[in-house]
PDB file of C-alpha atoms and ligand atoms in Angstrom:
ATOM      1  CA  UNK O   1      29.696  18.895  43.208  1.00 40.00           C
ATOM      2  CA  UNK O   2      26.414  19.404  41.390  1.00 47.00           C
ATOM      3  CA  UNK O   3      26.391  16.949  38.348  1.00 49.00           C
ATOM      4  CA  UNK O   4      23.480  17.547  35.766  1.00 45.00           C
ATOM      5  CA  UNK O   5      21.671  13.841  35.092  1.00 49.00           C
ATOM      6  CA  UNK O   6      21.471  13.415  31.737  1.00 48.00           C
ATOM      7  CA  UNK O   7      17.731  12.261  31.227  1.00 49.00           C
ATOM      8  CA  UNK O   8      17.521  12.086  27.697  1.00 54.00           C
ATOM      9  CA  UNK O   9      20.211  12.119  24.604  1.00 52.00           C
ATOM     10  CA  UNK O  10      19.446  13.661  21.497  1.00 55.00           C
ATOM     11  CA  UNK O  11      17.536  11.985  19.126  1.00 53.00           C
ATOM     12  CA  UNK O  12      17.399  12.150  15.343  1.00 56.00           C
ATOM     13  CA  UNK O  13      14.197  14.063  14.144  1.00 61.00           C
ATOM     14  CA  UNK O  14      13.577  11.718  11.644  1.00 63.00           C
ATOM     15  CA  UNK O  15      13.809   7.994  12.323  1.00 56.00           C
ATOM     16  CA  UNK O  16      13.073   5.793   9.531  1.00 58.00           C
ATOM     17  CA  UNK O  17      10.848   8.215   7.652  1.00 62.00           C
ATOM     18  CA  UNK O  18       8.658   8.922  10.429  1.00 77.00           C
ATOM     19  CA  UNK O  19       9.397  12.464  12.270  1.00 82.00           C
ATOM     20  CA  UNK O  20       9.387  12.144  16.163  1.00 84.00           C
ATOM     21  CA  UNK O  21       6.013  13.294  17.189  1.00 90.00           C
ATOM     22  CA  UNK O  22       4.251  12.500  13.943  1.00 96.00           C
ATOM     23  CA  UNK O  23       0.633  11.148  14.042  1.00 98.00           C
ATOM     24  CA  UNK O  24       1.192   7.680  12.523  1.00 97.00           C
ATOM     25  CA  UNK O  25      -1.509   6.591  10.130  1.00 98.00           C
ATOM     26  CA  UNK O  26      -1.285   2.828   8.521  1.00 98.00           C
ATOM     27  CA  UNK O  27      -3.942   1.739   5.885  1.00 98.00           C
ATOM     28  CA  UNK O  28      -4.539  -1.980   5.474  1.00 98.00           C
ATOM     29  CA  UNK O  29      -6.528  -2.250   1.517  1.00 98.00           C
ATOM     30  CA  UNK O  30      -6.476  -4.499  -1.185  1.00 98.00           C
ATOM     31  CA  UNK O  31      -6.440  -1.120  -3.373  1.00 98.00           C
ATOM     32  CA  UNK O  32      -3.028   0.503  -2.295  1.00 98.00           C
ATOM     33  CA  UNK O  33      -2.888   2.511  -5.465  1.00 98.00           C
ATOM     34  CA  UNK O  34      -5.886   4.775  -3.904  1.00 98.00           C
ATOM     35  CA  UNK O  35      -3.590   6.526  -1.302  1.00 98.00           C
ATOM     36  CA  UNK O  36      -2.722   8.921  -0.922  1.00 98.00           C
ATOM     37  CA  UNK O  37      -4.830  10.227  -3.508  1.00 98.00           C
ATOM     38  CA  UNK O  38      -6.877  13.218  -2.370  1.00 98.00           C
ATOM     39  CA  UNK O  39      -4.615  13.368   1.058  1.00 98.00           C
ATOM     40  CA  UNK O  40      -1.487  14.610  -1.152  1.00 98.00           C
ATOM     41  CA  UNK O  41      -3.554  18.074  -1.935  1.00 98.00           C
ATOM     42  CA  UNK O  42      -4.347  21.278   0.216  1.00 97.00           C
ATOM     43  CA  UNK O  43      -3.474  21.587   3.893  1.00 98.00           C
ATOM     44  CA  UNK O  44      -3.271  18.043   4.873  1.00 98.00           C
ATOM     45  CA  UNK O  45      -0.850  17.215   1.969  1.00 98.00           C
ATOM     46  CA  UNK O  46       1.221  19.811   3.361  1.00 98.00           C
ATOM     47  CA  UNK O  47       1.434  18.221   6.560  1.00 98.00           C
ATOM     48  CA  UNK O  48       2.101  15.037   5.295  1.00 98.00           C
ATOM     49  CA  UNK O  49       5.218  16.596   3.395  1.00 98.00           C
ATOM     50  CA  UNK O  50       5.857  18.369   6.528  1.00 98.00           C
ATOM     51  CA  UNK O  51       5.913  15.095   8.455  1.00 98.00           C
ATOM     52  CA  UNK O  52       3.090  16.168  10.965  1.00 98.00           C
ATOM     53  CA  UNK O  53       1.658  12.775   9.951  1.00 98.00           C
ATOM     54  CA  UNK O  54       2.814   9.667   8.230  1.00 98.00           C
ATOM     55  CA  UNK O  55       1.305   7.738   5.962  1.00 98.00           C
ATOM     56  CA  UNK O  56       1.914   4.022   5.519  1.00 98.00           C
ATOM     57  CA  UNK O  57      -0.028   1.544   3.116  1.00 98.00           C
ATOM     58  CA  UNK O  58      -0.031  -1.814   3.488  1.00 98.00           C
ATOM     59  CA  UNK O  59      -1.594  -4.212   0.548  1.00 98.00           C
ATOM     60  CA  UNK O  60      -3.755  -6.699   2.208  1.00 98.00           C
ATOM     61  CA  UNK O  61      -3.038  -9.220  -0.565  1.00 98.00           C
ATOM     62  CA  UNK O  62       0.677  -9.270   0.585  1.00 98.00           C
ATOM     63  CA  UNK O  63      -0.642 -11.381   3.653  1.00 98.00           C
ATOM     64  CA  UNK O  64      -2.418 -13.765   1.661  1.00 98.00           C
ATOM     65  CA  UNK O  65      -0.869 -17.074   1.823  1.00 94.00           C
ATOM     66  CA  UNK O  66      -1.539 -18.914  -1.487  1.00 94.00           C
ATOM     67  CA  UNK O  67      -0.262 -18.327  -4.988  1.00 97.00           C
ATOM     68  CA  UNK O  68      -3.316 -16.695  -6.064  1.00 98.00           C
ATOM     69  CA  UNK O  69      -2.918 -14.332  -3.249  1.00 98.00           C
ATOM     70  CA  UNK O  70      -6.774 -14.508  -2.446  1.00 98.00           C
ATOM     71  CA  UNK O  71      -7.854 -12.448   0.384  1.00 98.00           C
ATOM     72  CA  UNK O  72     -11.503 -13.300   0.194  1.00 97.00           C
ATOM     73  CA  UNK O  73     -14.137 -16.085  -0.178  1.00 98.00           C
ATOM     74  CA  UNK O  74     -17.849 -16.958  -0.178  1.00 98.00           C
ATOM     75  CA  UNK O  75     -20.066 -16.409   2.988  1.00 97.00           C
ATOM     76  CA  UNK O  76     -20.898 -18.909   5.319  1.00 98.00           C
ATOM     77  CA  UNK O  77     -24.314 -19.799   5.174  1.00 98.00           C
ATOM     78  CA  UNK O  78     -24.469 -18.599   1.453  1.00 98.00           C
ATOM     79  CA  UNK O  79     -25.431 -15.536   0.029  1.00 97.00           C
ATOM     80  CA  UNK O  80     -24.151 -13.385  -2.426  1.00 96.00           C
ATOM     81  CA  UNK O  81     -20.621 -11.360  -2.518  1.00 96.00           C
ATOM     82  CA  UNK O  82     -17.504 -12.476  -0.742  1.00 97.00           C
ATOM     83  CA  UNK O  83     -16.057 -11.893   2.698  1.00 98.00           C
ATOM     84  CA  UNK O  84     -12.351 -11.003   3.815  1.00 98.00           C
ATOM     85  CA  UNK O  85     -10.416 -14.267   5.068  1.00 98.00           C
ATOM     86  CA  UNK O  86      -9.819 -13.869   9.066  1.00 98.00           C
ATOM     87  CA  UNK O  87      -6.472 -15.457   9.000  1.00 98.00           C
ATOM     88  CA  UNK O  88      -5.244 -12.908   5.840  1.00 98.00           C
ATOM     89  CA  UNK O  89      -6.874  -9.688   7.795  1.00 98.00           C
ATOM     90  CA  UNK O  90      -5.220 -10.838  11.052  1.00 98.00           C
ATOM     91  CA  UNK O  91      -1.924 -10.829   9.631  1.00 98.00           C
ATOM     92  CA  UNK O  92      -2.136  -7.787   7.828  1.00 98.00           C
ATOM     93  CA  UNK O  93      -3.303  -6.088  11.285  1.00 98.00           C
ATOM     94  CA  UNK O  94      -0.397  -7.751  13.618  1.00 97.00           C
ATOM     95  CA  UNK O  95       1.899  -6.586  10.766  1.00 97.00           C
ATOM     96  CA  UNK O  96       0.581  -3.042  11.111  1.00 97.00           C
ATOM     97  CA  UNK O  97       0.357  -3.246  14.758  1.00 96.00           C
ATOM     98  CA  UNK O  98       3.996  -4.674  15.589  1.00 93.00           C
ATOM     99  CA  UNK O  99       6.596  -1.957  15.983  1.00 76.00           C
ATOM    100  CA  UNK O 100      10.116  -2.073  15.438  1.00 60.00           C
ATOM    101  CA  UNK O 101      10.945  -4.303  18.581  1.00 64.00           C
ATOM    102  CA  UNK O 102       8.214  -6.583  17.905  1.00 64.00           C
ATOM    103  CA  UNK O 103       6.043  -4.920  20.309  1.00 66.00           C
ATOM    104  CA  UNK O 104       2.293  -4.255  19.790  1.00 65.00           C
ATOM    105  CA  UNK O 105       1.773  -0.593  19.828  1.00 71.00           C
ATOM    106  CA  UNK O 106      -1.008   0.866  21.461  1.00 82.00           C
ATOM    107  CA  UNK O 107      -3.003   3.018  18.866  1.00 95.00           C
ATOM    108  CA  UNK O 108      -6.354   1.773  17.904  1.00 98.00           C
ATOM    109  CA  UNK O 109      -7.381  -0.283  14.895  1.00 98.00           C
ATOM    110  CA  UNK O 110     -10.502   0.891  13.195  1.00 98.00           C
ATOM    111  CA  UNK O 111     -12.631  -0.867  10.601  1.00 98.00           C
ATOM    112  CA  UNK O 112     -14.616   1.663   8.470  1.00 98.00           C
ATOM    113  CA  UNK O 113     -18.071   0.141   8.209  1.00 98.00           C
ATOM    114  CA  UNK O 114     -21.611   1.064   7.444  1.00 98.00           C
ATOM    115  CA  UNK O 115     -22.368  -1.077  10.928  1.00 97.00           C
ATOM    116  CA  UNK O 116     -20.182   0.987  12.921  1.00 98.00           C
ATOM    117  CA  UNK O 117     -20.655   3.572  15.525  1.00 98.00           C
ATOM    118  CA  UNK O 118     -21.167   6.839  13.951  1.00 98.00           C
ATOM    119  CA  UNK O 119     -17.769   8.847  13.675  1.00 98.00           C
ATOM    120  CA  UNK O 120     -18.305  11.818  16.020  1.00 97.00           C
ATOM    121  CA  UNK O 121     -16.136  14.903  16.452  1.00 96.00           C
ATOM    122  CA  UNK O 122     -15.361  13.723  19.688  1.00 97.00           C
ATOM    123  CA  UNK O 123     -13.848  10.480  18.639  1.00 98.00           C
ATOM    124  CA  UNK O 124     -12.045  12.537  16.013  1.00 98.00           C
ATOM    125  CA  UNK O 125     -10.783  14.615  18.799  1.00 98.00           C
ATOM    126  CA  UNK O 126      -9.564  11.667  21.010  1.00 98.00           C
ATOM    127  CA  UNK O 127      -7.903   9.922  17.927  1.00 98.00           C
ATOM    128  CA  UNK O 128      -6.135  13.156  16.967  1.00 98.00           C
ATOM    129  CA  UNK O 129      -4.849  13.386  20.763  1.00 97.00           C
ATOM    130  CA  UNK O 130      -3.155   9.658  20.274  1.00 97.00           C
ATOM    131  CA  UNK O 131       0.167   8.735  18.455  1.00 96.00           C
ATOM    132  CA  UNK O 132      -1.459   6.905  15.509  1.00 97.00           C
ATOM    133  CA  UNK O 133      -4.382   4.708  13.981  1.00 98.00           C
ATOM    134  CA  UNK O 134      -4.522   1.861  11.846  1.00 98.00           C
ATOM    135  CA  UNK O 135      -7.773   1.332   9.483  1.00 98.00           C
ATOM    136  CA  UNK O 136      -8.854  -1.868   7.934  1.00 98.00           C
ATOM    137  CA  UNK O 137     -10.654  -0.664   4.760  1.00 98.00           C
ATOM    138  CA  UNK O 138     -13.074  -3.779   3.478  1.00 97.00           C
ATOM    139  CA  UNK O 139     -14.550  -4.293   0.175  1.00 88.00           C
ATOM    140  CA  UNK O 140     -17.720  -6.630  -0.703  1.00 86.00           C
ATOM    141  CA  UNK O 141     -19.500  -7.916   2.107  1.00 93.00           C
ATOM    142  CA  UNK O 142     -17.078  -7.138   4.833  1.00 96.00           C
ATOM    143  CA  UNK O 143     -14.466  -8.921   6.945  1.00 98.00           C
ATOM    144  CA  UNK O 144     -14.977 -12.168   8.809  1.00 98.00           C
ATOM    145  CA  UNK O 145     -16.531 -11.363  12.262  1.00 98.00           C
ATOM    146  CA  UNK O 146     -13.930 -13.148  14.393  1.00 98.00           C
ATOM    147  CA  UNK O 147     -11.279 -11.097  13.295  1.00 98.00           C
ATOM    148  CA  UNK O 148     -12.855  -8.064  14.623  1.00 98.00           C
ATOM    149  CA  UNK O 149     -13.422  -9.835  17.805  1.00 98.00           C
ATOM    150  CA  UNK O 150     -10.291 -11.445  18.102  1.00 98.00           C
ATOM    151  CA  UNK O 151      -7.989  -8.306  17.354  1.00 98.00           C
ATOM    152  CA  UNK O 152     -10.325  -5.788  19.239  1.00 98.00           C
ATOM    153  CA  UNK O 153     -11.323  -4.065  16.174  1.00 98.00           C
ATOM    154  CA  UNK O 154     -13.687  -0.839  16.491  1.00 98.00           C
ATOM    155  CA  UNK O 155     -16.135  -0.417  13.971  1.00 98.00           C
ATOM    156  CA  UNK O 156     -16.715   3.119  12.837  1.00 98.00           C
ATOM    157  CA  UNK O 157     -19.007   4.568  10.178  1.00 98.00           C
ATOM    158  CA  UNK O 158     -18.912   7.856   8.321  1.00 98.00           C
ATOM    159  CA  UNK O 159     -22.432   7.939   7.542  1.00 98.00           C
ATOM    160  CA  UNK O 160     -25.929   6.022   6.798  1.00 98.00           C
ATOM    161  CA  UNK O 161     -25.235   5.018   3.191  1.00 98.00           C
ATOM    162  CA  UNK O 162     -23.274   2.242   1.515  1.00 97.00           C
ATOM    163  CA  UNK O 163     -19.997   2.702  -0.522  1.00 97.00           C
ATOM    164  CA  UNK O 164     -17.898   0.132  -2.479  1.00 97.00           C
ATOM    165  CA  UNK O 165     -15.077  -0.186   0.009  1.00 98.00           C
ATOM    166  CA  UNK O 166     -13.396   1.567   2.945  1.00 98.00           C
ATOM    167  CA  UNK O 167     -10.971   3.307   1.402  1.00 98.00           C
ATOM    168  CA  UNK O 168     -13.132   6.809   0.909  1.00 98.00           C
ATOM    169  CA  UNK O 169     -14.038   6.541   4.731  1.00 98.00           C
ATOM    170  CA  UNK O 170     -10.745   5.998   5.845  1.00 99.00           C
ATOM    171  CA  UNK O 171      -9.799   9.029   3.944  1.00 99.00           C
ATOM    172  CA  UNK O 172     -12.336  11.125   5.428  1.00 98.00           C
ATOM    173  CA  UNK O 173     -11.604  10.052   8.924  1.00 98.00           C
ATOM    174  CA  UNK O 174      -7.611  10.735   8.160  1.00 98.00           C
ATOM    175  CA  UNK O 175      -8.624  14.335   7.027  1.00 98.00           C
ATOM    176  CA  UNK O 176     -10.915  14.837   9.945  1.00 98.00           C
ATOM    177  CA  UNK O 177      -8.155  13.715  12.292  1.00 98.00           C
ATOM    178  CA  UNK O 178      -5.192  15.203  10.763  1.00 98.00           C
ATOM    179  CA  UNK O 179      -6.475  18.791  10.607  1.00 98.00           C
ATOM    180  CA  UNK O 180      -6.608  18.869  14.607  1.00 98.00           C
ATOM    181  CA  UNK O 181      -3.103  17.882  14.693  1.00 98.00           C
ATOM    182  CA  UNK O 182      -1.024  21.193  15.871  1.00 97.00           C
ATOM    183  CA  UNK O 183       0.494  22.972  12.545  1.00 97.00           C
ATOM    184  CA  UNK O 184      -1.990  21.869  10.339  1.00 97.00           C
ATOM    185  CA  UNK O 185      -4.674  24.484  10.390  1.00 95.00           C
ATOM    186  CA  UNK O 186      -3.897  28.180  11.005  1.00 83.00           C
ATOM    187  CA  UNK O 187      -3.944  29.123  14.808  1.00 67.00           C
ATOM    188  CA  UNK O 188      -7.076  31.350  14.524  1.00 55.00           C
ATOM    189  CA  UNK O 189      -9.206  28.657  13.048  1.00 63.00           C
ATOM    190  CA  UNK O 190      -8.123  25.628  15.538  1.00 53.00           C
ATOM    191  CA  UNK O 191      -8.077  27.533  18.742  1.00 43.00           C
ATOM    192  CA  UNK O 192     -11.508  28.845  17.737  1.00 49.00           C
ATOM    193  CA  UNK O 193     -13.581  25.591  16.949  1.00 52.00           C
ATOM    194  CA  UNK O 194     -12.016  23.395  19.728  1.00 39.00           C
ATOM    195  CA  UNK O 195     -12.637  25.812  22.816  1.00 33.00           C
ATOM    196  CA  UNK O 196     -16.039  27.307  22.132  1.00 39.00           C
ATOM    197  CA  UNK O 197     -18.638  25.295  19.978  1.00 59.00           C
ATOM    198  CA  UNK O 198     -21.501  23.299  21.170  1.00 72.00           C
ATOM    199  CA  UNK O 199     -22.927  21.253  18.956  1.00 92.00           C
ATOM    200  CA  UNK O 200     -25.031  23.650  16.643  1.00 97.00           C
ATOM    201  CA  UNK O 201     -24.700  23.497  12.992  1.00 97.00           C
ATOM    202  CA  UNK O 202     -23.115  26.761  11.452  1.00 97.00           C
ATOM    203  CA  UNK O 203     -24.384  29.869  10.774  1.00 97.00           C
ATOM    204  CA  UNK O 204     -24.690  31.023   7.071  1.00 98.00           C
ATOM    205  CA  UNK O 205     -21.586  32.890   5.786  1.00 98.00           C
ATOM    206  CA  UNK O 206     -21.511  35.740   3.111  1.00 98.00           C
ATOM    207  CA  UNK O 207     -19.005  37.824   1.017  1.00 98.00           C
ATOM    208  CA  UNK O 208     -18.727  40.684  -1.219  1.00 98.00           C
ATOM    209  CA  UNK O 209     -20.394  41.827  -3.665  1.00 98.00           C
ATOM    210  CA  UNK O 210     -23.292  43.017  -1.500  1.00 98.00           C
ATOM    211  CA  UNK O 211     -26.087  42.578  -3.855  1.00 98.00           C
ATOM    212  CA  UNK O 212     -25.899  39.444  -5.981  1.00 98.00           C
ATOM    213  CA  UNK O 213     -28.344  38.158  -8.516  1.00 98.00           C
ATOM    214  CA  UNK O 214     -30.792  40.400  -6.479  1.00 98.00           C
ATOM    215  CA  UNK O 215     -30.135  38.920  -3.073  1.00 98.00           C
ATOM    216  CA  UNK O 216     -28.345  41.143  -0.278  1.00 98.00           C
ATOM    217  CA  UNK O 217     -26.108  40.137   2.821  1.00 98.00           C
ATOM    218  CA  UNK O 218     -28.188  40.381   5.723  1.00 98.00           C
ATOM    219  CA  UNK O 219     -28.084  44.141   6.853  1.00 98.00           C
ATOM    220  CA  UNK O 220     -26.768  43.272  10.447  1.00 98.00           C
ATOM    221  CA  UNK O 221     -23.714  41.764   8.967  1.00 98.00           C
ATOM    222  CA  UNK O 222     -22.837  45.147   7.574  1.00 98.00           C
ATOM    223  CA  UNK O 223     -23.432  47.019  10.410  1.00 98.00           C
ATOM    224  CA  UNK O 224     -20.132  46.680  12.217  1.00 98.00           C
ATOM    225  CA  UNK O 225     -22.219  45.851  15.383  1.00 98.00           C
ATOM    226  CA  UNK O 226     -20.486  42.918  16.696  1.00 98.00           C
ATOM    227  CA  UNK O 227     -22.862  42.231  19.604  1.00 98.00           C
ATOM    228  CA  UNK O 228     -25.891  41.968  17.260  1.00 98.00           C
ATOM    229  CA  UNK O 229     -23.723  40.146  14.857  1.00 98.00           C
ATOM    230  CA  UNK O 230     -22.954  37.543  17.292  1.00 98.00           C
ATOM    231  CA  UNK O 231     -26.434  37.452  18.306  1.00 98.00           C
ATOM    232  CA  UNK O 232     -27.649  37.107  14.623  1.00 98.00           C
ATOM    233  CA  UNK O 233     -25.456  34.155  13.840  1.00 98.00           C
ATOM    234  CA  UNK O 234     -26.133  32.559  17.312  1.00 97.00           C
ATOM    235  CA  UNK O 235     -29.845  32.509  16.310  1.00 98.00           C
ATOM    236  CA  UNK O 236     -29.581  31.431  12.937  1.00 98.00           C
ATOM    237  CA  UNK O 237     -27.310  28.580  14.128  1.00 97.00           C
ATOM    238  CA  UNK O 238     -30.135  27.088  16.623  1.00 98.00           C
ATOM    239  CA  UNK O 239     -32.536  27.991  13.546  1.00 98.00           C
ATOM    240  CA  UNK O 240     -30.649  25.934  11.363  1.00 98.00           C
ATOM    241  CA  UNK O 241     -30.064  23.074  13.855  1.00 98.00           C
ATOM    242  CA  UNK O 242     -33.795  22.892  14.989  1.00 98.00           C
ATOM    243  CA  UNK O 243     -34.832  22.685  11.159  1.00 98.00           C
ATOM    244  CA  UNK O 244     -32.347  20.142  10.196  1.00 98.00           C
ATOM    245  CA  UNK O 245     -30.918  18.192  12.970  1.00 98.00           C
ATOM    246  CA  UNK O 246     -33.458  17.801  15.973  1.00 98.00           C
ATOM    247  CA  UNK O 247     -31.053  15.060  17.196  1.00 96.00           C
ATOM    248  CA  UNK O 248     -28.444  17.693  17.945  1.00 96.00           C
ATOM    249  CA  UNK O 249     -30.787  20.342  18.914  1.00 97.00           C
ATOM    250  CA  UNK O 250     -32.131  17.942  21.681  1.00 97.00           C
ATOM    251  CA  UNK O 251     -28.525  16.906  22.833  1.00 94.00           C
ATOM    252  CA  UNK O 252     -27.829  20.779  22.702  1.00 95.00           C
ATOM    253  CA  UNK O 253     -30.803  21.855  24.932  1.00 96.00           C
ATOM    254  CA  UNK O 254     -30.786  18.727  27.436  1.00 94.00           C
ATOM    255  CA  UNK O 255     -27.880  20.169  29.598  1.00 77.00           C
ATOM    256  CA  UNK O 256     -25.340  21.750  27.293  1.00 64.00           C
ATOM    257  CA  UNK O 257     -23.022  20.179  25.685  1.00 48.00           C
ATOM    258  CA  UNK O 258     -23.621  16.921  23.698  1.00 47.00           C
ATOM    259  CA  UNK O 259     -22.762  13.798  25.985  1.00 48.00           C
ATOM    260  CA  UNK O 260     -21.168  12.787  23.082  1.00 50.00           C
ATOM    261  CA  UNK O 261     -19.295  15.994  22.251  1.00 50.00           C
ATOM    262  CA  UNK O 262     -20.265  17.157  18.841  1.00 51.00           C
ATOM    263  CA  UNK O 263     -18.889  20.396  19.100  1.00 52.00           C
ATOM    264  CA  UNK O 264     -17.008  22.526  16.414  1.00 61.00           C
ATOM    265  CA  UNK O 265     -19.848  22.451  14.090  1.00 59.00           C
ATOM    266  CA  UNK O 266     -20.674  25.909  14.459  1.00 54.00           C
ATOM    267  CA  UNK O 267     -18.465  29.038  15.632  1.00 44.00           C
ATOM    268  CA  UNK O 268     -21.525  31.157  16.636  1.00 42.00           C
ATOM    269  CA  UNK O 269     -20.776  30.786  20.483  1.00 42.00           C
ATOM    270  CA  UNK O 270     -17.132  31.806  19.684  1.00 40.00           C
ATOM    271  CA  UNK O 271     -18.380  34.978  17.998  1.00 40.00           C
ATOM    272  CA  UNK O 272     -21.000  35.513  20.600  1.00 43.00           C
ATOM    273  CA  UNK O 273     -18.237  35.610  23.336  1.00 40.00           C
ATOM    274  CA  UNK O 274     -16.089  37.811  21.371  1.00 40.00           C
ATOM    275  CA  UNK O 275     -18.745  40.122  20.126  1.00 38.00           C
ATOM    276  CA  UNK O 276     -20.268  40.427  23.670  1.00 36.00           C
ATOM    277  CA  UNK O 277     -16.283  41.496  24.880  1.00 36.00           C
ATOM    278  CA  UNK O 278     -15.563  44.084  22.442  1.00 34.00           C
ATOM    279  CA  UNK O 279     -19.173  45.749  22.254  1.00 31.00           C
ATOM    280  CA  UNK O 280     -21.470  46.790  24.978  1.00 29.00           C
TER     281      UNK O 280
HETATM  282  N1  4GX J 301     -18.869   4.255   6.666  1.00 70.51           N
HETATM  283  N2  4GX J 301     -18.361   0.708   3.376  1.00 70.51           N
HETATM  284  C1  4GX J 301     -17.041  -1.241   4.333  1.00 70.51           C
HETATM  285  C2  4GX J 301     -17.478  -3.581   3.133  1.00 70.51           C
HETATM  286  C3  4GX J 301     -18.548  -3.765   4.211  1.00 70.51           C
HETATM  287  C4  4GX J 301     -20.165  -3.949   3.839  1.00 70.51           C
HETATM  288  C5  4GX J 301     -20.958  -4.651   4.543  1.00 70.51           C
HETATM  289  C6  4GX J 301     -19.456  -4.381   6.398  1.00 70.51           C
HETATM  290  C7  4GX J 301     -20.528  -4.683   5.836  1.00 70.51           C
HETATM  291  C8  4GX J 301     -18.900   2.924   4.958  1.00 70.51           C
HETATM  292  C9  4GX J 301     -19.561   3.674   5.545  1.00 70.51           C
HETATM  293  C10 4GX J 301     -18.821   2.059   3.753  1.00 70.51           C
HETATM  294  C11 4GX J 301     -18.693   0.355   1.959  1.00 70.51           C
HETATM  295  C12 4GX J 301     -17.201   0.284   4.064  1.00 70.51           C
HETATM  296  C13 4GX J 301     -18.914  -1.446   2.411  1.00 70.51           C
HETATM  297  N3  4GX J 301     -18.199  -3.861   5.451  1.00 70.51           N
HETATM  298  N4  4GX J 301     -17.456   2.601   5.732  1.00 70.51           N
HETATM  299  N5  4GX J 301     -17.531  -1.696   3.135  1.00 70.51           N
HETATM  300  N6  4GX J 301     -20.840   4.067   5.057  1.00 70.51           N
HETATM  301  O1  4GX J 301     -20.030   2.359   3.270  1.00 70.51           O
HETATM  302  O2  4GX J 301     -17.937   3.568   6.908  1.00 70.51           O
END
């Protein structure tokens, strides 16, 4: 007699405030009041409400062990500022990475820092394909180097400038990752920039009125000739990339598809492909 084998039993859709399949973000910070902040607004905020992703903010001070809740100390070797203590940072990381059954979860721990590798759309895509991320936010002079090494923390920079802390960089990373999760963007936008773009800056955009302060919308965009429009957009994207980002241009021209995969910066090729199909 045929007996269907039960391979999975029904599970609750929401378990401990975390929806099944939800992308989990944990933020370690001494300024928990900064969150969710702007992450509550717009599409990312809507996705948070819909449990497409979850945010757990941990106050690093809760992991300090003295009555003053000290999290930092003066730099070894002297100099200005303060450095986050390795024992406190490690306790916060270990707590974040320990799941219900006391098992270490496998998602990455990232320290936002101007010393890190630059955040790329390729890394953003990898993170979005995972189950979650833990973000350590530093203030002052940063975190004791030994905790970064000892806990296998990845250092990531959002750009070559210095902020007062890692919280805003963490929010930038979260926004970039969450927008790639299914259900966050409209279908059109997401599928488009994923599959076609290849490391060019975006072409300029225009909308009505046709003439504004004596400036006209480029005629080709009003022509209805989709193939010519696509051609124009691609040439604009190429011109801008050459002018502003010689690094991206080199990567684009040397072997197509930058090795580090900064795609999605332009939809020129998308339009080109579409235009090529609809006209001619
Ligand atoms: N991209 N900051 C880190 C503390 C700090 C200072 C020195 C290491 C060395 C930043 C950025 C950034 C401000 C976060 C300083 N850590 N993070 N913080 N740019 O400016 O990611």
